[in-house]
Short mmCIF file of C-alpha atoms and ligand atoms in Angstrom, two decimals:
data_model
loop_
_atom_site.label_atom_id
_atom_site.label_comp_id
_atom_site.label_asym_id
_atom_site.label_seq_id
_atom_site.Cartn_x
_atom_site.Cartn_y
_atom_site.Cartn_z
CA MET A 12 8.84 20.58 -3.08
CA LYS A 13 10.86 21.36 -6.56
CA ARG A 14 12.76 17.97 -5.91
CA LEU A 15 9.24 16.11 -6.49
CA LYS A 16 8.29 17.56 -10.01
CA LEU A 17 5.08 18.03 -9.16
CA ASN A 18 2.52 19.43 -11.77
CA PRO A 19 3.04 23.46 -11.68
CA LYS A 20 -0.55 23.77 -10.66
CA ILE A 21 0.17 21.36 -7.59
CA GLU A 22 3.39 23.07 -6.36
CA LEU A 23 1.74 26.33 -6.35
CA PHE A 24 -1.32 24.65 -4.26
CA TRP A 25 1.17 23.61 -1.69
CA TRP A 26 3.06 27.01 -1.55
CA ARG A 27 -0.37 28.42 -0.81
CA LEU A 28 -0.65 25.74 1.66
CA TYR A 29 2.31 26.29 3.60
CA ASN A 30 2.04 30.07 3.41
CA ASN A 31 -1.61 30.33 4.86
CA ALA A 32 -2.98 31.35 1.66
CA ILE A 33 -5.62 28.85 0.76
CA PRO A 34 -9.30 30.52 1.32
CA SER A 35 -10.33 28.00 4.13
CA ASN A 36 -13.09 28.27 6.00
CA PHE A 37 -11.00 28.70 9.14
CA LEU A 38 -8.83 31.66 7.46
CA LEU A 39 -12.25 33.34 6.16
CA ALA A 40 -13.82 33.11 9.24
CA ASN A 41 -10.88 34.84 10.94
CA ARG A 42 -10.84 37.44 8.50
CA ARG A 43 -14.21 38.07 9.29
CA ILE A 44 -15.23 37.12 5.86
CA GLY A 45 -17.07 34.26 6.87
CA SER A 46 -18.56 32.89 9.99
CA PHE A 47 -18.33 29.08 9.87
CA TYR A 48 -15.26 27.46 10.51
CA GLY A 49 -15.81 24.04 9.74
CA CYS A 50 -15.12 21.75 6.74
CA PRO A 51 -18.02 21.54 4.33
CA ARG A 52 -17.61 17.60 4.62
CA CYS A 53 -16.85 16.77 8.21
CA CYS A 54 -18.79 19.82 9.22
CA GLU A 55 -17.87 19.93 13.02
CA LEU A 56 -13.93 19.87 12.50
CA VAL A 57 -12.58 23.06 11.75
CA GLU A 58 -11.07 23.56 8.06
CA ASP A 59 -7.55 24.67 8.66
CA ASN A 60 -4.44 23.56 7.23
CA ASN A 61 -4.28 20.37 9.40
CA HIS A 62 -7.76 19.40 7.96
CA ILE A 63 -6.78 20.33 4.11
CA GLY A 64 -3.37 18.79 4.38
CA GLY A 65 -4.37 15.44 5.77
CA GLN A 66 -7.16 15.39 8.28
CA CYS A 67 -10.30 15.44 5.96
CA VAL A 68 -11.92 12.13 5.93
CA LYS A 69 -12.45 12.25 2.14
CA ILE A 70 -8.35 12.69 2.01
CA ARG A 71 -8.47 9.26 4.53
CA LYS A 72 -10.97 7.86 1.85
CA VAL A 73 -9.11 8.66 -1.32
CA ILE A 74 -5.78 7.26 0.30
CA ALA A 75 -7.21 3.96 1.62
CA LEU A 76 -8.70 3.65 -2.08
CA ILE A 77 -5.11 3.95 -3.44
CA ASN A 78 -3.39 1.62 -0.89
CA GLU A 79 -5.89 -0.91 -2.16
CA TRP A 80 -4.61 -0.39 -5.36
CA GLY A 81 -1.28 -1.62 -3.92
CA LEU A 82 0.41 2.01 -4.11
CA TYR A 83 1.71 2.98 -0.72
CA ILE A 84 0.64 6.65 0.85
CA PRO A 85 1.32 7.89 4.28
CA VAL A 86 -1.00 9.78 6.29
CA TYR A 87 -0.53 12.13 8.47
CA GLN A 88 -1.83 13.69 12.10
CA CYS A 89 -1.20 17.44 11.29
CA PHE A 90 0.36 19.71 9.05
CA GLU A 91 3.70 19.84 10.68
CA ASP A 92 3.91 16.17 10.44
CA CYS A 93 2.90 16.13 7.20
CA LEU A 94 5.45 18.66 6.06
CA GLU A 95 8.21 16.90 8.13
CA GLY A 96 6.95 13.34 6.68
CA LEU A 97 7.01 14.39 3.22
CA GLN A 98 10.61 15.81 3.84
CA LYS A 99 11.62 12.57 4.79
CA LEU A 100 9.93 10.90 1.62
CA ILE A 101 11.81 13.04 -0.96
CA GLY A 102 14.71 11.51 -2.49
CA LYS A 103 13.66 7.93 -1.38
CA GLU A 104 9.88 7.49 -1.88
CA ASP A 105 9.23 10.23 -4.17
CA LEU A 106 6.14 8.52 -5.81
CA ALA A 107 4.82 8.37 -2.27
CA ALA A 108 5.06 12.19 -1.48
CA ASN A 109 4.04 12.67 -4.94
CA LEU A 110 0.90 11.13 -4.86
CA TYR A 111 0.33 12.53 -1.00
CA CYS A 112 0.65 15.98 -2.61
CA THR A 113 -1.54 15.31 -5.45
CA VAL A 114 -4.48 13.64 -3.15
CA VAL A 115 -4.59 16.76 -1.15
CA TRP A 116 -4.70 19.00 -3.99
CA MET A 117 -7.38 17.18 -5.66
CA VAL A 118 -9.60 16.95 -2.67
CA TRP A 119 -9.13 20.49 -2.32
CA LYS A 120 -10.39 20.80 -5.82
CA SER A 121 -13.27 18.62 -5.10
CA ARG A 122 -14.22 20.68 -2.11
CA CYS A 123 -14.60 23.98 -3.81
CA LYS A 124 -16.70 22.21 -6.80
CA LEU A 125 -18.70 21.21 -3.59
CA ILE A 126 -19.26 24.78 -2.08
CA HIS A 127 -20.07 25.92 -5.55
CA THR A 128 -22.04 23.39 -7.13
CA GLY A 129 -23.14 21.25 -4.50
CA LYS A 130 -21.77 17.94 -5.99
CA GLU A 131 -18.47 16.80 -5.72
CA ASP A 132 -16.35 14.01 -7.26
CA SER A 133 -16.36 10.46 -6.13
CA ASP A 134 -13.37 8.74 -4.05
CA ASN A 135 -12.83 6.56 -7.02
CA SER A 136 -12.63 9.14 -9.52
CA ILE A 137 -10.38 11.37 -7.50
CA ALA A 138 -7.96 8.56 -6.18
CA ALA A 139 -7.81 7.15 -10.21
CA ASN A 140 -7.20 11.04 -11.32
CA VAL A 141 -4.51 10.92 -8.67
CA ILE A 142 -2.57 8.32 -10.10
CA SER A 143 -2.76 9.42 -13.98
CA TYR A 144 -1.34 13.05 -12.37
CA ALA A 145 1.11 11.50 -10.42
CA VAL A 146 2.40 9.10 -13.52
CA GLN A 147 2.26 11.90 -16.04
CA SER A 148 4.73 14.07 -14.03
CA ASN A 149 6.96 10.92 -13.49
CA PHE A 150 6.40 9.57 -16.85
CA LEU A 151 7.78 5.85 -16.95
CA ASN A 152 9.94 6.55 -14.30
CA PHE A 153 8.42 5.71 -11.19
CA GLN A 154 10.05 4.92 -8.14
CA LEU A 155 8.58 1.99 -5.88
CA GLU A 156 11.24 1.59 -3.29
CA ASN A 157 8.36 1.69 -1.11
CA TRP A 158 7.30 -1.54 -1.76
CA ASP A 159 10.15 -2.73 -0.31
CA THR A 160 9.68 -1.16 2.87
CA ASN A 161 6.15 -1.96 3.02
CA GLN A 162 6.29 -5.24 1.73
CA LEU A 163 4.65 -7.06 4.49
CA ARG A 164 1.79 -5.03 4.35
CA LEU A 165 1.32 -4.40 0.78
CA SER A 166 2.57 -7.52 -0.88
CA SER A 167 0.18 -10.27 1.17
CA HIS A 168 -2.14 -10.78 -1.52
CA TRP A 169 -2.34 -9.58 -5.18
CA HIS A 170 -3.44 -5.86 -5.75
CA PRO A 171 -5.68 -4.86 -8.68
CA PRO A 172 -4.35 -1.82 -10.56
CA PRO A 173 -6.42 1.49 -10.67
CA PRO A 174 -9.36 1.71 -13.14
CA GLY A 175 -8.47 1.78 -16.52
CA TRP A 176 -5.03 0.48 -16.04
CA ILE A 177 -3.75 -3.44 -16.73
CA LYS A 178 -1.37 -5.38 -14.24
CA ILE A 179 0.66 -7.46 -15.88
CA ASN A 180 2.14 -10.41 -13.47
CA VAL A 181 5.67 -12.01 -14.83
CA ASP A 182 7.64 -14.69 -13.51
CA GLY A 183 10.17 -17.32 -14.20
CA ALA A 184 10.82 -20.88 -13.49
CA LEU A 185 13.91 -22.97 -13.45
CA LYS A 186 14.36 -26.52 -13.16
CA LYS A 187 17.79 -28.66 -12.28
CA ASN A 188 17.36 -30.52 -15.36
CA TYR A 189 17.99 -27.47 -17.59
CA ARG A 190 14.67 -26.58 -18.25
CA ALA A 191 13.09 -23.15 -18.07
CA GLY A 192 10.31 -20.99 -18.91
CA VAL A 193 8.52 -17.78 -18.43
CA GLY A 194 5.17 -17.07 -17.94
CA GLY A 195 2.81 -13.92 -16.99
CA VAL A 196 -0.85 -13.18 -16.96
CA ALA A 197 -2.55 -9.72 -17.59
CA ARG A 198 -5.69 -8.78 -15.28
CA ASP A 199 -7.80 -5.61 -15.35
CA ASP A 200 -8.82 -3.51 -12.28
CA LYS A 201 -11.47 -5.94 -11.43
CA GLY A 202 -8.80 -8.62 -11.51
CA ARG A 203 -10.75 -9.98 -14.38
CA PHE A 204 -8.65 -12.36 -16.70
CA LEU A 205 -7.24 -10.38 -20.13
CA LEU A 206 -4.58 -12.94 -21.16
CA ALA A 207 -2.17 -15.48 -19.93
CA PHE A 208 1.21 -16.98 -21.49
CA GLY A 209 4.08 -19.29 -20.88
CA ASN A 210 7.04 -19.73 -22.93
CA THR A 211 9.91 -22.56 -22.84
CA LEU A 212 13.07 -21.00 -22.78
CA GLN A 213 15.84 -22.40 -25.15
CA GLN A 214 18.42 -21.62 -22.52
CA TRP A 215 18.84 -19.73 -19.41
CA ASP A 216 20.68 -18.02 -16.73
CA ALA A 217 19.27 -17.92 -13.43
CA ALA A 218 19.58 -14.02 -13.06
CA GLN A 219 18.12 -13.23 -16.37
CA THR A 220 14.66 -15.88 -16.34
CA GLU A 221 12.41 -12.81 -15.01
CA LEU A 222 13.91 -10.47 -17.33
CA CYS A 223 12.79 -12.69 -20.24
CA ALA A 224 9.63 -12.98 -19.04
CA VAL A 225 9.37 -9.26 -19.45
CA LEU A 226 11.21 -8.96 -22.81
CA PHE A 227 8.84 -11.58 -23.87
CA LEU A 228 5.59 -9.75 -23.19
CA LYS A 229 6.90 -7.93 -26.50
CA ASN A 230 5.40 -11.29 -28.35
CA VAL A 231 2.31 -11.47 -26.50
CA VAL A 232 0.90 -7.57 -26.02
CA LYS A 233 -2.12 -6.84 -27.79
CA GLU A 234 -2.67 -3.69 -29.66
CA TRP A 235 -5.93 -2.56 -27.48
CA MET A 236 -3.46 -2.83 -24.36
CA PHE A 237 -1.98 0.52 -25.73
CA GLU A 238 -5.34 2.00 -25.23
CA ALA A 239 -5.26 1.39 -21.47
CA GLN A 240 -4.47 4.44 -19.22
CA GLY A 241 -1.13 2.60 -18.35
CA VAL A 242 0.45 -0.74 -17.52
CA ILE A 243 1.55 -2.15 -14.44
CA ILE A 244 4.47 -5.01 -15.04
CA GLU A 245 5.22 -6.82 -11.75
CA GLY A 246 7.56 -9.06 -10.49
CA ASP A 247 8.79 -10.85 -7.39
CA ASN A 248 12.63 -10.42 -8.48
CA ARG A 249 13.51 -7.27 -6.87
CA ASN A 250 17.07 -6.96 -8.69
CA ILE A 251 15.26 -7.35 -12.32
CA ILE A 252 12.41 -4.91 -11.42
CA ASN A 253 15.15 -2.17 -10.33
CA LEU A 254 17.24 -2.95 -13.16
CA LEU A 255 14.00 -2.14 -15.45
CA GLN A 256 13.24 0.82 -13.38
CA LYS A 257 16.97 2.04 -13.92
CA SER A 258 16.90 1.58 -17.84
CA ILE A 259 13.55 3.50 -18.03
CA LYS A 260 15.06 6.35 -15.82
CA ASN A 261 17.88 6.58 -18.50
CA TRP A 262 15.39 6.41 -21.18
CA LYS A 263 13.95 9.43 -19.64
CA VAL A 264 17.52 11.32 -19.65
CA SER A 265 18.97 10.40 -22.79
CA ARG A 266 15.85 9.11 -25.08
CA ALA A 267 17.83 6.01 -25.68
CA ILE A 268 16.42 2.76 -24.55
CA GLU A 269 17.54 -0.65 -25.61
CA ASP A 270 15.82 -1.99 -28.31
CA SER A 271 14.47 -5.13 -26.30
CA LEU A 272 12.67 -2.73 -24.13
CA ALA A 273 11.45 -0.33 -27.02
CA PHE A 274 8.07 -1.57 -27.03
CA LEU A 275 7.10 -0.34 -23.86
CA LEU A 276 6.75 2.94 -25.17
CA ASP A 277 3.78 2.40 -26.87
CA PHE A 278 2.06 2.00 -23.74
CA LYS A 279 0.55 5.57 -22.24
CA GLN A 280 2.41 4.83 -19.25
CA VAL A 281 4.59 2.25 -17.97
CA VAL A 282 5.06 1.65 -14.22
CA PHE A 283 7.36 -1.38 -12.93
CA SER A 284 6.65 -2.93 -9.36
CA TYR A 285 7.83 -5.54 -7.17
CA SER A 286 5.74 -8.06 -5.21
CA SER A 287 5.95 -10.81 -2.87
CA ARG A 288 6.06 -14.31 -4.06
CA ILE A 289 2.39 -14.66 -2.53
CA GLY A 290 1.31 -11.92 -4.59
CA ASN A 291 3.09 -13.01 -7.62
CA ASN A 292 1.15 -16.66 -7.40
CA LEU A 293 -0.64 -16.71 -10.73
CA ALA A 294 2.23 -15.82 -12.97
CA ASP A 295 4.22 -18.58 -10.88
CA ILE A 296 1.67 -20.93 -12.16
CA CYS A 297 2.07 -19.94 -15.52
CA ALA A 298 6.09 -19.98 -15.54
CA ASN A 299 6.07 -23.51 -14.10
CA LEU A 300 2.95 -24.63 -16.92
CA SER A 301 5.27 -23.28 -19.53
CA LEU A 302 7.78 -26.10 -18.83
CA GLU A 303 5.37 -28.67 -19.89
CA GLY A 304 5.06 -26.25 -23.55
CA SER A 305 4.68 -22.96 -24.54
CA PHE A 306 1.04 -21.68 -24.48
CA LEU A 307 -1.21 -18.13 -24.87
CA TRP A 308 -4.52 -17.90 -23.53
CA GLU A 309 -6.50 -15.44 -24.73
CA ASP A 310 -10.05 -16.94 -23.38
CA LEU A 311 -10.78 -18.44 -20.19
CA LEU A 312 -12.66 -20.78 -22.15
CA ASP A 313 -9.86 -22.01 -23.73
CA ASN A 314 -10.00 -26.04 -22.86
CA SER A 315 -5.89 -26.29 -22.54
CA ILE A 316 -6.34 -24.21 -19.17
CA PRO A 317 -5.93 -26.54 -16.10
CA PRO A 318 -8.01 -25.89 -13.14
CA SER A 319 -4.99 -24.83 -10.71
CA PHE A 320 -4.56 -21.68 -12.73
CA LEU A 321 -8.58 -21.07 -12.80
CA HIS A 322 -8.54 -21.94 -9.04
CA CYS A 323 -5.93 -19.27 -8.25
CA LEU A 324 -7.56 -16.67 -10.63
CA LYS A 325 -10.48 -16.98 -8.96
CA GLU A 326 -9.38 -16.81 -5.44
CA GLU A 327 -7.64 -13.73 -6.29
CA CYS A 328 -10.64 -12.32 -7.86
CA ASP A 329 -12.87 -13.27 -5.00
CA ALA A 330 -10.47 -11.48 -2.33
CA LEU A 331 -11.03 -8.14 -4.26
CA GLY A 332 -14.44 -8.50 -2.40
CA GLY A 333 -15.82 -7.16 -6.00
CA SER A 334 -17.73 -8.80 -8.79
ZN1 ZN B 26 -13.38 17.29 6.29
#
């Protein structure tokens, strides 16, 4: 647990859970303090460690929501499975483990609120809080290796960011005749358009194009974006995303960051993530359009936006099933 660098409150909660020291209805009934064994939400199910640690329907719902935002969280059948599973994640998929521990803690907190006030937090607000907590404890240092192992399931389509966040997809395009460009598109948690850009590159190097796309963000980010809860920068070149994660990690240790990346520190939180080509489709369109000339769109009514872009934007938004 120490290695997960959890928020101290969450670490303490898990330590208590492990030591059977959480006042669940099962524990209270066993000690003759209460008579009801069940979970206050899932009445007929006994509220023991297995339940609090993962079986509760509330935990499943919150996890399902977070998965929809494109972050992977595992589910476990019982508490023993859970401890074993978390152990396997440590060092490899710290983010997934951290998110899981935070979900369980927040769902327990919400359960106590339910007992005391008769009301509890919505699945949505718990899920959004979980993301903020997990990011704070890993500030600018997200490990998203889990995107690789679960790529087939996760990246088959574009995922919106959590509420209050912005996601910026970036991509590079190369043509044989020495032409290259970068492009990207920023959207909110409902998949709504915020801005898109494309920029022709003067010179290029195959491996560097996608990195250029990220660096070019410096020229297009708007002041108001820094007010968002955080920003997820997503690309489909695994090497580049890994490289960026590494330099951010170095920053955390040495407080030194390359000048070209320093603008990222203005955001409240930054997460780099890797997606499949399909999940990055709209950024790919922007990068290819940039070969015809640079552009910056901040309004969908902009006459220069081609139908191919609008069509793809609408499709990805519709796929979310929301507004
Ligand atoms: Zn329950």
